[in-house]
Amino acid sequence: MIAILIVALAAGAASALMFASISSGALISILLFYLSPLPIMVAAFGWGPLAAAIGGVGAASVLGAIFGLPYSIAFAMMVAVPGWWLGHLARLGRPIEGAAGDGATQQPPALEWYPVGRILLWIAAFAVITTTATLLTLGADTDTITAALRRGLLKVLSAGDGQGSVEIERLVDMLVILAPLAATILSMVTLTLNLWLAGKITQTSGRLNRPWPELRSTALPSMTLVALLVAAALSFVGGMLALLAQIVTAALVIGYALVGFAVLHTLTLSLNSRGFWLGGIYAVVVMFGWPIVAIFALGIADAVFGLRQRYLQTRPPPLPAA
């Protein structure tokens, strides 16, 4: 218990320092800010959700005492709760029915681990909640939120000018529309990356108490596609409902894009230069951004037509070793 407490306090302190570093204004602080859930997730993976909970509560309390209650609430919503819950889900397993362990050799029963696709849905839920909560701090209706975003962006982009030019105003109008979607996408990507890094760190340290999941088999529940279609349709009704629907749509689009990458890893299994092609595709997506649309379409196509299942059924068996 003492070891868990020490790890929890260390993880909480590291996470709080990384989160609070954004107030320094240094460029490196942006990276540290987005990696702040990582220590909490590592504690959850390697030492259990109790360690993550203790670290998160301690860090939130200290930040609240130093910077005030709003800072503490922001840390809890963006870092502590997602880190604790996602780490807990990643460790969650149950015995497979009909697969009892070998009593003679004292082997534990085979376990079914919490599906990666459902963890992706939880990441999407956290992205939606944090983005919506952040926007609600600006106002209770779309007009107030839009006006607050516009004022803030105009202040930033017109910092060097006495008056905002027509081009800057047009850019601000576009950014006001894109800002909530970009915030949702960034939250989805950073939470997913933090969870993957936490798993790799814990696996390398030898404290990961579960096998590494086969990520290329990741799939979202079938009803997710229905939710995406409903959210996309509601995005055009106007008002706060439309804004919330747009945020949900952005989160689910990134979810299916991540599934699209899993499909890509499956469909390239037979390629000789598989690493080169995958690395090139990842580089193009990171550099240009818009090719993510094709990856999203691949994820949707797999959900509708079962591309991976069809490919694995027709793929020739591997050649026997010499």
XYZ file of C-alpha atoms in Angstrom:
322
model
C 0.000 0.000 0.000
C 2.895 2.355 0.751
C 4.352 1.692 -2.715
C 0.999 2.471 -4.333
C 0.735 5.702 -2.339
C 4.241 6.789 -3.359
C 3.553 6.038 -7.027
C 0.185 7.812 -6.835
C 1.666 10.972 -5.324
C 4.542 10.984 -7.821
C 2.154 10.541 -10.758
C -0.152 13.259 -9.446
C 2.731 15.675 -8.918
C 4.116 15.070 -12.408
C 0.702 15.432 -14.002
C -0.065 18.633 -12.075
C 3.278 20.207 -13.020
C 2.772 19.338 -16.688
C -0.756 20.752 -16.627
C 0.259 23.942 -14.816
C 3.228 24.531 -17.130
C 0.867 26.056 -19.703
C 0.752 29.198 -17.568
C 4.459 29.802 -18.263
C 3.800 30.600 -21.924
C 6.829 28.567 -23.087
C 6.488 26.623 -26.329
C 7.427 23.311 -24.677
C 4.605 23.832 -22.180
C 2.023 23.119 -24.910
C 3.470 19.624 -25.374
C 3.650 19.064 -21.617
C 0.054 20.269 -21.213
C -1.299 17.734 -23.704
C 0.814 14.938 -22.180
C -0.386 15.694 -18.636
C -2.785 12.676 -18.514
C 0.157 10.331 -19.191
C 1.466 9.932 -15.588
C -2.058 9.251 -14.275
C -2.604 6.646 -16.998
C 0.741 4.969 -16.292
C -0.205 4.732 -12.606
C -3.577 3.222 -13.558
C -1.995 0.695 -15.941
C 0.828 -0.413 -13.683
C -0.511 0.013 -10.141
C -4.280 0.036 -10.554
C -7.093 2.590 -10.628
C -6.694 3.304 -6.904
C -3.229 4.756 -7.507
C -4.570 6.865 -10.379
C -7.486 8.084 -8.259
C -5.240 9.077 -5.346
C -2.835 10.865 -7.669
C -5.639 12.668 -9.508
C -7.397 13.831 -6.341
C -4.142 14.990 -4.769
C -3.070 16.887 -7.883
C -6.482 18.534 -8.311
C -6.483 19.591 -4.659
C -3.031 21.164 -4.871
C -3.849 22.971 -8.125
C -7.083 24.245 -6.595
C -5.247 25.576 -3.550
C -2.649 27.384 -5.686
C -4.606 28.576 -8.727
C -8.240 28.405 -7.597
C -11.254 26.145 -7.981
C -11.754 26.619 -11.767
C -8.213 25.383 -12.407
C -8.855 22.362 -10.195
C -12.102 21.514 -12.000
C -10.411 21.858 -15.391
C -7.637 19.467 -14.319
C -10.145 16.948 -13.004
C -12.249 17.002 -16.185
C -9.422 17.044 -18.723
C -6.763 14.945 -16.997
C -7.616 13.111 -13.772
C -10.990 11.542 -14.567
C -10.139 10.478 -18.165
C -6.752 9.114 -17.082
C -8.230 7.142 -14.188
C -11.232 5.763 -16.066
C -9.485 4.861 -19.326
C -6.666 3.166 -17.418
C -9.249 1.219 -15.418
C -11.070 0.088 -18.560
C -7.837 -1.021 -20.229
C -7.147 -3.351 -17.262
C -10.701 -4.674 -17.142
C -11.131 -8.356 -17.995
C -13.472 -11.237 -17.314
C -13.118 -15.028 -17.654
C -14.212 -16.423 -21.008
C -17.205 -18.723 -20.660
C -16.246 -22.343 -21.235
C -12.511 -21.597 -21.045
C -11.629 -22.702 -17.518
C -8.036 -22.742 -16.366
C -5.923 -25.872 -15.986
C -6.283 -26.919 -12.378
C -3.385 -29.384 -12.579
C -0.871 -26.702 -13.540
C -2.577 -23.922 -11.551
C -3.042 -21.815 -14.708
C -5.568 -18.971 -14.413
C -8.594 -18.998 -16.718
C -8.399 -17.215 -20.062
C -9.671 -13.650 -19.882
C -11.675 -11.504 -22.255
C -10.404 -7.937 -22.067
C -12.491 -4.793 -22.436
C -12.770 -4.119 -26.201
C -10.534 -1.418 -27.630
C -13.426 -0.133 -29.736
C -15.478 0.606 -26.632
C -12.493 2.399 -25.093
C -12.439 4.567 -28.229
C -16.079 5.437 -27.574
C -15.199 6.493 -24.027
C -12.397 8.664 -25.399
C -14.928 10.263 -27.760
C -17.285 10.841 -24.824
C -14.544 12.588 -22.821
C -13.632 14.725 -25.846
C -17.267 15.782 -26.247
C -17.690 16.534 -22.530
C -14.514 18.595 -22.166
C -15.112 20.582 -25.353
C -18.742 21.276 -24.477
C -17.860 22.272 -20.908
C -15.169 24.645 -22.181
C -17.612 26.306 -24.578
C -20.235 26.647 -21.849
C -17.791 28.744 -19.839
C -18.095 31.307 -22.643
C -21.888 31.455 -22.633
C -25.148 29.540 -22.480
C -26.228 29.996 -26.121
C -24.573 29.858 -29.519
C -24.673 33.623 -30.105
C -22.844 34.357 -26.855
C -20.300 31.583 -27.440
C -19.674 32.693 -31.023
C -19.260 36.330 -29.955
C -16.795 35.373 -27.198
C -14.762 33.197 -29.569
C -14.745 35.956 -32.167
C -13.531 38.563 -29.695
C -10.767 36.305 -28.456
C -9.567 35.339 -31.929
C -9.680 38.936 -33.159
C -7.586 39.995 -30.167
C -4.984 37.319 -30.899
C -4.809 37.746 -34.679
C -4.919 41.550 -34.581
C -2.249 41.865 -31.888
C 0.118 43.723 -34.187
C -2.474 45.900 -35.956
C -4.405 48.876 -34.754
C -7.485 47.655 -36.634
C -8.501 44.256 -37.903
C -8.315 43.976 -41.675
C -11.049 42.442 -43.814
C -8.875 39.373 -44.367
C -8.405 38.886 -40.635
C -12.134 39.192 -40.011
C -12.863 36.603 -42.685
C -10.269 34.282 -41.156
C -11.792 34.792 -37.716
C -15.280 33.988 -39.025
C -13.956 30.705 -40.393
C -12.005 29.881 -37.229
C -15.049 30.511 -35.037
C -16.821 27.714 -36.909
C -13.834 25.373 -36.864
C -12.615 26.004 -33.294
C -15.058 23.661 -31.471
C -14.424 20.909 -34.030
C -10.650 21.363 -33.820
C -10.770 21.256 -30.013
C -12.751 18.007 -30.127
C -10.377 16.422 -32.630
C -7.321 17.497 -30.632
C -8.808 16.062 -27.448
C -9.571 12.753 -29.184
C -6.088 12.439 -30.663
C -4.190 13.435 -27.512
C -6.185 11.154 -25.205
C -5.704 8.223 -27.602
C -1.989 8.924 -27.925
C -1.574 9.233 -24.146
C -3.349 5.919 -23.575
C -1.157 4.171 -26.165
C 2.017 5.676 -24.691
C 0.956 4.698 -21.164
C 0.416 1.116 -22.297
C 3.794 0.982 -24.024
C 5.606 2.480 -21.022
C 3.941 0.027 -18.642
C 4.628 -2.893 -20.975
C 8.302 -1.932 -21.238
C 8.579 -1.709 -17.444
C 7.071 -5.192 -17.090
C 4.081 -4.031 -15.031
C 1.397 -4.497 -17.693
C -0.826 -7.260 -16.306
C -2.584 -7.987 -19.606
C -1.450 -8.970 -23.117
C -0.999 -6.188 -25.635
C -4.241 -5.893 -27.645
C -4.350 -6.638 -31.368
C -5.032 -3.065 -32.420
C -5.610 -3.891 -36.090
C -8.808 -5.728 -35.079
C -10.242 -2.603 -33.397
C -13.910 -2.033 -34.286
C -16.564 0.324 -32.973
C -19.956 -1.069 -31.892
C -22.424 -1.283 -34.770
C -24.774 1.347 -33.290
C -21.968 3.922 -33.458
C -22.626 4.390 -37.171
C -26.275 5.159 -36.422
C -25.196 7.679 -33.784
C -22.863 9.324 -36.300
C -25.641 9.665 -38.887
C -28.065 11.122 -36.315
C -25.457 13.576 -35.029
C -24.585 14.649 -38.585
C -28.261 15.258 -39.354
C -28.791 17.283 -36.159
C -25.794 19.458 -37.034
C -28.027 21.456 -39.392
C -30.948 22.228 -37.069
C -29.335 25.321 -35.537
C -28.813 26.503 -31.970
C -27.020 24.726 -29.140
C -28.318 21.348 -30.303
C -26.552 21.785 -33.627
C -23.330 22.858 -31.910
C -23.395 19.811 -29.645
C -24.207 17.553 -32.625
C -21.239 18.972 -34.547
C -18.932 18.216 -31.623
C -20.268 14.640 -31.394
C -19.882 14.237 -35.163
C -16.260 15.392 -35.050
C -15.451 12.947 -32.234
C -17.059 9.980 -34.012
C -15.401 10.879 -37.313
C -12.000 10.668 -35.625
C -13.092 7.410 -33.992
C -13.842 5.891 -37.391
C -10.605 7.352 -38.767
C -8.688 5.466 -36.064
C -10.586 2.335 -37.064
C -9.590 3.139 -40.650
C -5.936 2.972 -39.640
C -6.620 -0.439 -38.077
C -8.199 -1.547 -41.372
C -5.154 -0.249 -43.225
C -2.838 -2.291 -41.003
C -4.891 -5.395 -41.842
C -5.174 -4.868 -45.591
C -1.413 -4.357 -45.930
C -0.414 -7.602 -44.200
C 0.694 -9.192 -47.478
C 2.800 -6.262 -48.716
C 6.547 -6.801 -48.829
C 7.328 -3.147 -48.019
C 4.519 -2.836 -45.501
C 6.452 -0.658 -43.047
C 7.460 1.775 -45.783
C 3.901 2.183 -47.085
C 2.359 2.556 -43.631
C 5.007 5.058 -42.582
C 4.438 7.049 -45.767
C 0.668 7.144 -45.242
C 1.042 8.270 -41.621
C 3.495 10.977 -42.704
C 1.144 12.276 -45.415
C -1.792 12.395 -42.973
C 0.253 14.256 -40.358
C 1.713 16.716 -42.870
C -1.420 17.596 -44.844
C -4.324 16.632 -42.574
C -7.017 16.313 -45.252
C -6.064 12.691 -46.274
C -7.670 11.686 -42.951
C -10.940 11.864 -44.913
C -9.853 8.829 -46.947
C -8.894 6.950 -43.770
C -12.283 7.828 -42.264
C -13.991 6.503 -45.416
C -11.995 3.285 -45.054
C -13.250 2.898 -41.488
C -16.852 3.481 -42.593
C -16.467 1.025 -45.477
C -15.209 -1.639 -43.077
C -18.159 -1.023 -40.741
C -20.628 -1.413 -43.620
C -19.005 -4.070 -45.821
C -16.650 -5.914 -43.417
C -13.486 -5.313 -45.445
C -11.141 -6.896 -42.911
C -13.232 -10.031 -42.561
C -13.456 -10.440 -46.331
C -9.723 -9.901 -46.722
C -8.743 -12.372 -43.994
C -11.070 -15.006 -45.478
C -9.477 -14.725 -48.923
C -5.902 -14.172 -47.810
C -3.648 -17.143 -48.674
C -2.177 -18.978 -45.667
C 1.426 -18.137 -44.769
C 4.157 -20.311 -46.268
C 5.604 -22.965 -43.936
C 8.975 -22.193 -42.421
C 11.926 -23.861 -44.130
